[in-house]
Every structure is written in structure tokens, then in C-alpha cells.
CSV table of C-alpha atoms in Angstrom, one decimal:
chain,number,residue,atom,x,y,z
A,1,UNK,CA,-57.0,57.1,7.9
A,2,UNK,CA,-55.1,56.1,11.1
A,3,UNK,CA,-55.7,59.5,12.4
A,4,UNK,CA,-59.4,59.4,11.6
A,5,UNK,CA,-60.9,61.1,14.7
A,6,UNK,CA,-64.0,58.9,14.7
A,7,UNK,CA,-62.0,55.6,14.7
A,8,UNK,CA,-59.6,57.2,17.2
A,9,UNK,CA,-62.5,58.0,19.5
A,10,UNK,CA,-63.8,54.4,19.3
A,11,UNK,CA,-60.3,53.1,20.1
A,12,UNK,CA,-60.1,55.3,23.2
A,13,UNK,CA,-63.7,54.4,24.3
A,14,UNK,CA,-62.8,50.7,24.0
A,15,UNK,CA,-59.4,51.1,25.7
A,16,UNK,CA,-60.8,53.1,28.7
A,17,UNK,CA,-63.3,50.2,29.4
A,18,UNK,CA,-60.8,47.4,28.6
A,19,UNK,CA,-63.4,46.0,26.2
A,20,UNK,CA,-61.0,44.8,23.4
A,21,UNK,CA,-61.0,41.4,25.2
A,22,UNK,CA,-64.7,41.0,24.1
A,23,UNK,CA,-64.2,42.4,20.6
A,24,UNK,CA,-63.1,39.2,18.8
A,25,UNK,CA,-64.0,39.3,15.1
A,26,UNK,CA,-66.7,36.7,15.8
A,27,UNK,CA,-68.3,38.7,18.6
A,28,UNK,CA,-68.2,41.8,16.5
A,29,UNK,CA,-69.8,40.0,13.6
A,30,UNK,CA,-72.6,38.9,16.0
A,31,UNK,CA,-72.9,42.4,17.3
A,32,UNK,CA,-73.2,43.9,13.8
A,33,UNK,CA,-76.0,41.5,13.0
A,34,UNK,CA,-77.8,42.2,16.3
A,35,UNK,CA,-77.7,45.9,15.7
A,36,UNK,CA,-78.7,45.6,12.1
A,37,UNK,CA,-81.8,43.7,13.2
A,38,UNK,CA,-82.6,46.5,15.7
A,39,UNK,CA,-82.4,48.9,12.8
A,40,UNK,CA,-84.7,46.6,10.8
A,41,UNK,CA,-87.1,46.6,13.7
A,42,UNK,CA,-87.8,50.3,13.0
A,43,UNK,CA,-89.4,49.1,9.8
A,44,UNK,CA,-91.0,45.8,11.2
A,45,UNK,CA,-94.5,46.7,10.3
A,46,UNK,CA,-94.1,49.1,7.4
A,47,UNK,CA,-92.0,51.7,5.5
A,48,UNK,CA,-92.6,54.5,8.0
A,49,UNK,CA,-90.0,54.8,10.8
A,50,UNK,CA,-88.8,57.3,13.4
A,51,UNK,CA,-85.8,59.0,11.9
A,52,UNK,CA,-84.1,59.6,15.3
A,53,UNK,CA,-84.4,55.8,16.0
A,54,UNK,CA,-83.2,54.9,12.6
A,55,UNK,CA,-80.2,57.2,13.0
A,56,UNK,CA,-79.2,55.8,16.4
A,57,UNK,CA,-79.5,52.2,15.2
A,58,UNK,CA,-77.5,52.9,12.1
A,59,UNK,CA,-74.9,54.5,14.3
A,60,UNK,CA,-74.7,51.3,16.3
A,61,UNK,CA,-74.2,49.2,13.2
A,62,UNK,CA,-71.5,51.6,11.9
A,63,UNK,CA,-69.8,51.6,15.3
A,64,UNK,CA,-69.4,47.8,15.3
A,65,UNK,CA,-68.4,47.8,11.6
A,66,UNK,CA,-65.6,50.3,12.4
A,67,UNK,CA,-64.5,48.2,15.4
A,68,UNK,CA,-64.3,45.1,13.3
A,69,UNK,CA,-62.4,47.0,10.5
A,70,UNK,CA,-59.9,48.1,13.2
A,71,UNK,CA,-59.7,44.6,14.7
A,72,UNK,CA,-58.9,42.9,11.3
A,73,UNK,CA,-56.7,45.9,10.3
A,74,UNK,CA,-58.5,47.2,7.2
A,75,UNK,CA,-59.4,50.7,6.2
A,76,UNK,CA,-63.2,51.0,6.0
A,77,UNK,CA,-63.2,53.4,3.1
A,78,UNK,CA,-60.6,51.4,1.1
A,79,UNK,CA,-62.5,48.1,1.4
A,80,UNK,CA,-65.8,49.8,0.3
A,81,UNK,CA,-64.1,51.1,-2.8
A,82,UNK,CA,-62.4,47.8,-3.5
A,83,UNK,CA,-65.7,46.0,-3.2
A,84,UNK,CA,-67.4,48.6,-5.4
A,85,UNK,CA,-65.0,47.8,-8.2
A,86,UNK,CA,-66.0,44.1,-8.0
A,87,UNK,CA,-69.7,45.1,-7.9
A,88,UNK,CA,-69.3,47.3,-11.0
A,89,UNK,CA,-68.0,44.3,-12.9
A,90,UNK,CA,-70.9,42.1,-11.6
A,91,UNK,CA,-73.5,44.8,-12.5
A,92,UNK,CA,-72.5,46.5,-15.7
A,93,UNK,CA,-74.6,49.6,-16.3
A,94,UNK,CA,-76.0,48.4,-19.6
A,95,UNK,CA,-77.4,45.2,-18.0
A,96,UNK,CA,-78.2,46.5,-14.5
A,97,UNK,CA,-79.8,49.9,-15.3
A,98,UNK,CA,-83.1,50.2,-13.5
A,99,UNK,CA,-83.2,46.6,-12.5
A,100,UNK,CA,-83.0,45.0,-9.0
A,101,UNK,CA,-82.3,41.5,-10.4
A,102,UNK,CA,-79.4,39.7,-8.8
A,103,UNK,CA,-76.2,39.5,-11.0
A,104,UNK,CA,-76.5,35.7,-11.4
A,105,UNK,CA,-79.9,36.2,-13.1
A,106,UNK,CA,-79.0,39.3,-15.1
B,1,UNK,CA,-68.1,65.1,4.4
B,2,UNK,CA,-70.1,65.9,1.3
B,3,UNK,CA,-66.9,65.6,-0.7
B,4,UNK,CA,-66.0,62.3,0.9
B,5,UNK,CA,-64.7,60.3,-2.1
B,6,UNK,CA,-66.1,57.0,-0.9
B,7,UNK,CA,-69.7,58.3,-0.5
B,8,UNK,CA,-69.3,60.2,-3.8
B,9,UNK,CA,-68.3,57.0,-5.6
B,10,UNK,CA,-71.3,55.2,-4.1
B,11,UNK,CA,-73.6,58.0,-5.3
B,12,UNK,CA,-72.2,57.8,-8.8
B,13,UNK,CA,-72.5,53.9,-8.8
B,14,UNK,CA,-76.1,54.2,-7.8
B,15,UNK,CA,-77.0,57.0,-10.2
B,16,UNK,CA,-75.4,55.2,-13.2
B,17,UNK,CA,-77.6,52.2,-12.6
B,18,UNK,CA,-80.7,54.2,-11.6
B,19,UNK,CA,-80.9,52.2,-8.4
B,20,UNK,CA,-82.0,55.0,-6.0
B,21,UNK,CA,-85.6,53.9,-6.7
B,22,UNK,CA,-84.8,50.6,-4.8
B,23,UNK,CA,-82.9,52.3,-2.0
B,24,UNK,CA,-85.8,53.2,0.3
B,25,UNK,CA,-84.7,53.3,3.9
B,26,UNK,CA,-86.7,50.1,4.6
B,27,UNK,CA,-85.0,48.2,1.7
B,28,UNK,CA,-81.6,49.5,2.8
B,29,UNK,CA,-82.3,48.4,6.4
B,30,UNK,CA,-83.2,44.9,5.1
B,31,UNK,CA,-80.1,44.9,2.9
B,32,UNK,CA,-77.8,45.9,5.9
B,33,UNK,CA,-79.3,43.0,7.9
B,34,UNK,CA,-78.9,40.5,5.0
B,35,UNK,CA,-75.3,41.5,4.5
B,36,UNK,CA,-74.6,41.4,8.2
B,37,UNK,CA,-75.8,37.8,8.3
B,38,UNK,CA,-73.5,36.9,5.4
B,39,UNK,CA,-70.6,38.4,7.5
B,40,UNK,CA,-71.8,36.3,10.4
B,41,UNK,CA,-71.9,33.2,8.2
B,42,UNK,CA,-68.0,33.5,8.0
B,43,UNK,CA,-68.2,32.5,11.7
B,44,UNK,CA,-71.1,30.1,11.6
B,45,UNK,CA,-69.3,27.1,13.0
B,46,UNK,CA,-66.5,28.7,14.9
B,47,UNK,CA,-64.1,31.7,15.6
B,48,UNK,CA,-61.8,31.0,12.6
B,49,UNK,CA,-62.8,32.7,9.4
B,50,UNK,CA,-61.3,33.6,6.0
B,51,UNK,CA,-60.1,37.2,6.4
B,52,UNK,CA,-60.7,38.0,2.7
B,53,UNK,CA,-64.3,36.8,3.0
B,54,UNK,CA,-64.8,38.7,6.2
B,55,UNK,CA,-63.4,41.9,4.6
B,56,UNK,CA,-65.7,41.6,1.6
B,57,UNK,CA,-68.8,41.0,3.7
B,58,UNK,CA,-67.9,43.8,6.0
B,59,UNK,CA,-67.5,46.1,3.0
B,60,UNK,CA,-71.0,45.1,1.9
B,61,UNK,CA,-72.5,46.0,5.3
B,62,UNK,CA,-70.6,49.3,5.3
B,63,UNK,CA,-71.7,50.1,1.7
B,64,UNK,CA,-75.4,49.7,2.6
B,65,UNK,CA,-74.9,51.7,5.8
B,66,UNK,CA,-73.3,54.6,3.8
B,67,UNK,CA,-76.2,54.4,1.3
B,68,UNK,CA,-78.8,54.6,4.2
B,69,UNK,CA,-76.9,57.5,5.8
B,70,UNK,CA,-77.0,59.3,2.5
B,71,UNK,CA,-80.7,58.5,2.0
B,72,UNK,CA,-81.7,59.9,5.4
B,73,UNK,CA,-79.3,62.8,5.1
B,74,UNK,CA,-77.0,62.1,8.1
B,75,UNK,CA,-73.2,62.2,8.3
B,76,UNK,CA,-71.9,58.7,9.2
B,77,UNK,CA,-69.0,59.9,11.3
B,78,UNK,CA,-71.1,62.5,13.1
B,79,UNK,CA,-73.8,60.0,14.1
B,80,UNK,CA,-71.2,57.5,15.4
B,81,UNK,CA,-69.7,60.2,17.6
B,82,UNK,CA,-73.1,61.4,18.8
B,83,UNK,CA,-74.1,57.9,19.8
B,84,UNK,CA,-70.7,57.3,21.4
B,85,UNK,CA,-71.4,60.2,23.8
B,86,UNK,CA,-74.7,58.5,24.8
B,87,UNK,CA,-72.9,55.2,25.2
B,88,UNK,CA,-70.2,56.8,27.4
B,89,UNK,CA,-73.0,57.9,29.7
B,90,UNK,CA,-74.7,54.5,29.8
B,91,UNK,CA,-71.3,52.7,30.4
B,92,UNK,CA,-69.3,54.8,32.8
B,93,UNK,CA,-65.7,53.6,33.0
B,94,UNK,CA,-65.8,52.9,36.7
B,95,UNK,CA,-68.8,50.6,36.3
B,96,UNK,CA,-68.1,49.1,32.9
B,97,UNK,CA,-64.4,48.5,33.0
B,98,UNK,CA,-63.6,44.9,32.0
B,99,UNK,CA,-67.3,43.9,32.0
B,100,UNK,CA,-69.6,42.8,29.1
B,101,UNK,CA,-72.7,43.2,31.2
B,102,UNK,CA,-75.5,45.2,29.6
B,103,UNK,CA,-76.0,48.8,31.0
B,104,UNK,CA,-79.5,47.9,32.4
B,105,UNK,CA,-77.8,45.3,34.6
B,106,UNK,CA,-74.6,47.2,35.5
C,1,UNK,CA,-101.8,19.4,10.8
C,2,UNK,CA,-104.7,21.8,10.3
C,3,UNK,CA,-106.0,20.8,13.8
C,4,UNK,CA,-102.5,21.3,15.3
C,5,UNK,CA,-103.5,23.0,18.6
C,6,UNK,CA,-100.4,25.3,18.6
C,7,UNK,CA,-101.1,26.7,15.2
C,8,UNK,CA,-104.8,27.0,16.1
C,9,UNK,CA,-103.9,29.0,19.2
C,10,UNK,CA,-101.8,31.3,17.1
C,11,UNK,CA,-104.6,31.8,14.6
C,12,UNK,CA,-107.0,32.7,17.4
C,13,UNK,CA,-104.5,35.0,19.1
C,14,UNK,CA,-104.0,36.9,15.7
C,15,UNK,CA,-107.8,36.9,14.9
C,16,UNK,CA,-108.7,38.3,18.3
C,17,UNK,CA,-106.4,41.2,17.8
C,18,UNK,CA,-107.1,41.7,14.1
C,19,UNK,CA,-103.4,41.4,13.4
C,20,UNK,CA,-103.5,39.4,10.2
C,21,UNK,CA,-103.5,42.8,8.4
C,22,UNK,CA,-99.9,43.3,9.6
C,23,UNK,CA,-98.8,39.7,8.9
C,24,UNK,CA,-97.8,40.0,5.3
C,25,UNK,CA,-95.1,37.5,4.3
C,26,UNK,CA,-92.6,40.3,4.0
C,27,UNK,CA,-93.4,41.6,7.5
C,28,UNK,CA,-93.2,38.1,9.0
C,29,UNK,CA,-89.8,37.5,7.3
C,30,UNK,CA,-88.6,40.8,8.9
C,31,UNK,CA,-90.1,39.7,12.2
C,32,UNK,CA,-88.4,36.2,12.1
C,33,UNK,CA,-85.1,37.9,11.4
C,34,UNK,CA,-85.6,40.5,14.3
C,35,UNK,CA,-86.4,37.7,16.8
C,36,UNK,CA,-83.6,35.5,15.5
C,37,UNK,CA,-81.2,38.4,16.3
C,38,UNK,CA,-82.7,38.7,19.8
C,39,UNK,CA,-81.9,35.0,20.3
C,40,UNK,CA,-78.4,35.6,19.0
C,41,UNK,CA,-78.0,38.5,21.5
C,42,UNK,CA,-78.2,35.9,24.3
C,43,UNK,CA,-74.8,34.7,22.9
C,44,UNK,CA,-73.4,38.2,21.9
C,45,UNK,CA,-70.3,38.0,24.1
C,46,UNK,CA,-69.8,34.2,24.5
C,47,UNK,CA,-71.1,30.7,24.5
C,48,UNK,CA,-72.8,31.0,27.9
C,49,UNK,CA,-76.4,32.1,27.9
C,50,UNK,CA,-79.4,32.2,30.2
C,51,UNK,CA,-81.6,29.2,29.2
C,52,UNK,CA,-84.8,30.9,30.1
C,53,UNK,CA,-84.0,33.9,27.8
C,54,UNK,CA,-82.9,31.5,25.0
C,55,UNK,CA,-86.1,29.6,25.4
C,56,UNK,CA,-88.3,32.7,25.1
C,57,UNK,CA,-86.4,34.1,22.2
C,58,UNK,CA,-86.5,30.7,20.4
C,59,UNK,CA,-90.3,30.7,21.1
C,60,UNK,CA,-90.6,34.1,19.4
C,61,UNK,CA,-88.7,32.9,16.3
C,62,UNK,CA,-90.8,29.7,16.1
C,63,UNK,CA,-94.1,31.7,16.5
C,64,UNK,CA,-93.3,34.0,13.6
C,65,UNK,CA,-92.2,30.9,11.5
C,66,UNK,CA,-95.6,29.2,12.2
C,67,UNK,CA,-97.4,32.4,11.3
C,68,UNK,CA,-95.5,32.6,8.0
C,69,UNK,CA,-96.2,28.9,7.3
C,70,UNK,CA,-99.9,29.6,7.8
C,71,UNK,CA,-99.8,32.7,5.7
C,72,UNK,CA,-98.2,31.0,2.7
C,73,UNK,CA,-100.3,27.8,3.3
C,74,UNK,CA,-97.5,25.3,4.0
C,75,UNK,CA,-97.3,22.6,6.7
C,76,UNK,CA,-94.2,23.3,8.9
C,77,UNK,CA,-93.4,19.7,9.5
C,78,UNK,CA,-93.8,18.8,5.8
C,79,UNK,CA,-91.5,21.5,4.5
C,80,UNK,CA,-88.8,20.6,7.0
C,81,UNK,CA,-88.9,17.0,5.8
C,82,UNK,CA,-88.9,18.0,2.2
C,83,UNK,CA,-85.9,20.3,2.7
C,84,UNK,CA,-84.2,17.5,4.7
C,85,UNK,CA,-84.3,15.2,1.7
C,86,UNK,CA,-82.6,17.9,-0.4
C,87,UNK,CA,-80.0,18.4,2.3
C,88,UNK,CA,-79.3,14.7,2.5
C,89,UNK,CA,-78.5,14.8,-1.2
C,90,UNK,CA,-76.2,17.8,-0.8
C,91,UNK,CA,-74.4,16.3,2.2
C,92,UNK,CA,-73.9,12.6,1.6
C,93,UNK,CA,-72.9,10.8,4.8
C,94,UNK,CA,-69.6,9.5,3.4
C,95,UNK,CA,-68.5,13.1,2.4
C,96,UNK,CA,-70.0,15.1,5.2
C,97,UNK,CA,-69.3,12.9,8.2
C,98,UNK,CA,-67.7,15.0,11.0
C,99,UNK,CA,-67.2,17.9,8.7
C,100,UNK,CA,-68.7,21.5,8.8
C,101,UNK,CA,-67.5,22.3,5.3
C,102,UNK,CA,-70.2,23.8,3.1
C,103,UNK,CA,-71.5,21.4,0.3
C,104,UNK,CA,-70.0,23.5,-2.5
C,105,UNK,CA,-66.6,22.9,-1.0
C,106,UNK,CA,-67.1,19.3,0.1
D,1,UNK,CA,-93.4,14.9,21.4
D,2,UNK,CA,-90.3,12.8,21.8
D,3,UNK,CA,-91.7,10.6,19.0
D,4,UNK,CA,-92.4,13.5,16.7
D,5,UNK,CA,-91.3,12.1,13.3
D,6,UNK,CA,-89.9,15.4,12.1
D,7,UNK,CA,-87.7,15.9,15.1
D,8,UNK,CA,-86.7,12.2,15.0
D,9,UNK,CA,-85.7,12.6,11.3
D,10,UNK,CA,-83.5,15.6,12.2
D,11,UNK,CA,-81.8,13.7,15.0
D,12,UNK,CA,-81.0,10.8,12.7
D,13,UNK,CA,-79.7,13.2,10.0
D,14,UNK,CA,-77.4,14.8,12.5
D,15,UNK,CA,-76.3,11.6,14.1
D,16,UNK,CA,-75.4,10.0,10.7
D,17,UNK,CA,-73.1,12.9,9.9
D,18,UNK,CA,-71.7,13.3,13.5
D,19,UNK,CA,-72.8,16.9,13.4
D,20,UNK,CA,-73.9,17.3,17.0
D,21,UNK,CA,-70.4,18.5,17.8
D,22,UNK,CA,-71.1,21.6,15.7
D,23,UNK,CA,-74.6,22.2,17.1
D,24,UNK,CA,-73.8,24.2,20.2
D,25,UNK,CA,-76.6,26.5,21.2
D,26,UNK,CA,-74.4,29.5,20.1
D,27,UNK,CA,-73.7,28.0,16.7
D,28,UNK,CA,-77.4,27.1,16.2
D,29,UNK,CA,-78.5,30.7,17.2
D,30,UNK,CA,-76.0,32.0,14.6
D,31,UNK,CA,-77.4,29.5,12.1
D,32,UNK,CA,-81.0,30.5,12.8
D,33,UNK,CA,-80.1,34.2,12.2
D,34,UNK,CA,-78.2,33.4,9.0
D,35,UNK,CA,-81.1,31.4,7.6
D,36,UNK,CA,-83.6,34.0,8.7
D,37,UNK,CA,-81.7,36.6,6.7
D,38,UNK,CA,-81.7,34.3,3.6
D,39,UNK,CA,-85.5,34.2,4.0
D,40,UNK,CA,-85.5,38.0,4.3
D,41,UNK,CA,-83.4,38.2,1.1
D,42,UNK,CA,-86.5,36.9,-0.8
D,43,UNK,CA,-88.1,40.2,0.1
D,44,UNK,CA,-85.0,42.4,-0.2
D,45,UNK,CA,-86.4,44.8,-2.8
D,46,UNK,CA,-90.1,44.4,-2.3
D,47,UNK,CA,-93.1,42.5,-1.1
D,48,UNK,CA,-93.2,40.0,-4.0
D,49,UNK,CA,-91.2,36.8,-3.6
D,50,UNK,CA,-90.9,33.4,-5.1
D,51,UNK,CA,-93.0,31.1,-2.9
D,52,UNK,CA,-90.8,28.1,-3.5
D,53,UNK,CA,-87.7,30.1,-2.3
D,54,UNK,CA,-89.6,31.4,0.7
D,55,UNK,CA,-90.8,27.9,1.6
D,56,UNK,CA,-87.2,26.5,1.4
D,57,UNK,CA,-85.7,29.3,3.5
D,58,UNK,CA,-88.5,29.0,6.0
D,59,UNK,CA,-87.8,25.3,6.2
D,60,UNK,CA,-84.1,26.1,7.0
D,61,UNK,CA,-85.0,28.5,9.8
D,62,UNK,CA,-87.5,25.9,11.3
D,63,UNK,CA,-84.9,23.2,11.0
D,64,UNK,CA,-82.3,25.0,13.1
D,65,UNK,CA,-85.0,26.1,15.5
D,66,UNK,CA,-86.0,22.4,16.1
D,67,UNK,CA,-82.3,21.5,16.5
D,68,UNK,CA,-81.8,24.2,19.1
D,69,UNK,CA,-85.0,23.1,20.9
D,70,UNK,CA,-83.6,19.6,21.0
D,71,UNK,CA,-80.2,20.8,22.1
D,72,UNK,CA,-81.6,22.8,25.1
D,73,UNK,CA,-84.2,20.1,25.8
D,74,UNK,CA,-87.5,22.0,25.3
D,75,UNK,CA,-90.6,21.1,23.4
D,76,UNK,CA,-91.1,23.5,20.5
D,77,UNK,CA,-94.9,23.5,20.7
D,78,UNK,CA,-94.9,23.9,24.5
D,79,UNK,CA,-92.6,26.9,24.5
D,80,UNK,CA,-94.6,28.6,21.8
D,81,UNK,CA,-97.8,28.2,23.9
D,82,UNK,CA,-96.0,29.3,27.1
D,83,UNK,CA,-94.8,32.5,25.3
D,84,UNK,CA,-98.2,33.1,23.8
D,85,UNK,CA,-99.7,33.3,27.3
D,86,UNK,CA,-97.1,36.0,28.2
D,87,UNK,CA,-97.8,37.9,24.9
D,88,UNK,CA,-101.6,37.7,25.6
D,89,UNK,CA,-100.9,39.6,28.9
D,90,UNK,CA,-98.7,42.2,27.2
D,91,UNK,CA,-101.2,42.8,24.4
D,92,UNK,CA,-104.7,42.7,25.8
D,93,UNK,CA,-107.3,42.5,23.1
D,94,UNK,CA,-109.0,45.8,24.1
D,95,UNK,CA,-105.7,47.7,23.8
D,96,UNK,CA,-104.0,45.9,21.0
D,97,UNK,CA,-106.9,45.3,18.6
D,98,UNK,CA,-106.0,46.5,15.1
D,99,UNK,CA,-102.7,48.1,16.3
D,100,UNK,CA,-99.1,47.3,15.6
D,101,UNK,CA,-97.8,49.5,18.4
D,102,UNK,CA,-95.3,47.8,20.7
D,103,UNK,CA,-96.6,46.9,24.2
D,104,UNK,CA,-94.4,49.4,26.0
D,105,UNK,CA,-96.1,52.2,24.0
D,106,UNK,CA,-99.7,50.8,24.1
């Protein structure tokens, strides 16, 4: 996915502004959390939310996630699939079907 | 990106477990924030962190982000590029180069 | 602490605005997280932060914490002391002195 | 409130373990956010939550808030009251009564 146009555009955006100096893994982890909470704010008082606002905040979380993946040198799609295999093992269909109970209490 | 294998795998994982009933936009926004904070916990007391732990927590954040994108019917890559255009306008290179100052104080 | 003037002032503020209807434990938990992330934003790109901004964001987190304590009927000071006893047991001085290692790895 | 027994107990707990070295304002802001998200996790999939778990997570958030207040030298009760006055001005009763709309849209 090195030639992924989205990640390439983010790299150019960062390079143009010389912002990689600020994008330490720690700062990106803080930024992901800050943007996630802005997404959560769309739902602060209830389930209804403005889709445009949700979309933009989700884009911000995703942007910092892609920047962190780049910074630590991992492929976003690959790590999601790797983690999914571990989650499959923790939540076998026969036990987890229709349940939101955490694996350690399944 | 409908045939994106990663998003397809997440859809199958969710369907097998009948978990879409729990995946309301609000619950996914909470989940993204919860996982983001677990990622942040890797850096709670300093800049050094275990790369394997960071990778897995980042995968969890990305997973819930992809589930929310699916739930609200947006393409993850497209919304990141759309938002990037807005951010380019808020942070013009000549003003933002080498600076971490927020746009409203640039 | 029922006559704690701070908590009393928060109760009056909420009652005057008829906001208790919005202050479900879930909404207050979301609000605490949202305000915590605004506090974190003061440190997004480094250790230096504006003390006035930090103070105001900390006040927001504390405010929602006191509202949640009221809502679930617990005394803020008492629950902090109760938890401190449990933490003392998890982090005995001889093991934890000068270390930031989590109890499960001590 | 220098002689507040709760804050005094936290100071002794920290001193015994020589943990003040880890309690920079930035690390405490991260810790408040991390604990806030653990509180939120009690409500990840719905409004119902275990009161004991909520109480303990709330205690953790409050604990780090008190440690940060101590670190930056502010009185927790005083800053909550100061902020409440500003919030009263932003949300006048006649405008905000029964509404969860943010002040900038009131």
C-alpha cells in the first residue's frame, strides 16, 4: 500500500508544512484521542448527531491514525486484519453471537 | 472501495456474530474513544512505548473507525481526502510551515 | 459533604436550567471524557501549556465528575479514599518506589 | 483547603512511592483522559452499567484531577466555582432552560 494515494497525500501535506517534527508517536496518540473525543461530542447528549459533523470528525481520527501507521511503519489494512484474527479467537461465533459481553466474561 | 477486502472482512466478522445491533454510530464513537485512550495508555508515562502494543491498539481504533464509516455509509479514504482539502485551506504552507500553532491563532 | 458549597452550587446551576434530564450517568461519562480530551489538547504538541487554559479545562472535568458523583449518590472524597486503599495494596511502597511500571508487571 | 484530608492522603501516597517525578502536568492530563475512557467503557454498549465499576473509575478520574490541581497549585473547589460563573454567563437561564444546545448556537 506504499502507493496508496490517501497516505501519499497525507505525506505530502505533512512534508510541505515540515510537520513531521511534531508527529512523534506520542503526539499522534494524543491527537487521535483528542479527535476521537470531538467525534464523541457529536453524541454528547444523545444518539442523534449531524452526519456532516460526524463525517468530518471521523476523518480527523482516521487522518491521525494513518499518520501514526506511517510513523511506526505499519500497513493500516494489514494490522486491522491481523488484529481481527486475534479477535476472532477471543470471540468465537458460538459464544459471542448476539452478545456484547467482554471476552473475559463470555 | 466496496470490495475493499479489509472492510469486507469486518462486515463478515460483525455479521457472523450478529453484532451490528450494538454498532450504533453513538456506540462506535464511544468505542473509538475508548480504544484511542488505550493507545494513549502506551505513552502514559513517557515517549517510549512497546511497538507491538501500539500497533494492536492502533488496529483497534482503525477497526472501529472503519465500522463507523460503514455504518454511516462513507468511504474512509474519500472523507480523509475531503477533510485534507479543508485543512490545506486552514493551514496554508506559507503560514503553517514549521509551526504547531492552531489555525485560529496563525 | 451534602452541604459542600461547591456541589450545592452545581446542583442549583443544573436545577435553574432544568438540565438534570440530560445528566444521565452515560451522558456525564461521555462529557467527562470530552472535557478530559480538551484538557489533553493543551498538551497536544508538547509539555508546555497555558496554565489558565489547563485550569479551566481541569475545572470542566471536575465539574462533570462532581455531577456524576451526585447522580450516582456517592461522596467524591470518600470514593477517592476508598480507591486509594485498593491502590496502596496493588502498589506496595517496597515494590513501586520510583517505578511507573503497572501493578500487573511489578 | 491545604489541610483537605483527601488531598493530603494523595500527597502522602505519591511521596511514599516517589511518584511525583512521573506526575508532570502533561502525564496527568494523559492519565485523566485514560481513566475517563475507562469510565466511559462502563457504558460502551448502553446506558446500563455496574455502579461499583462506575464508582471506581470515577474515583480514578477524580484522583488524577486532584493530583493535577496540586501540581499546578490550584484549589479544586475554587476553580470549579470560578468556571461555573463563566458558564452561567454563557448559558443564561432564560436561553438555556431545558435545552442541551451549545452556547454558540443558543
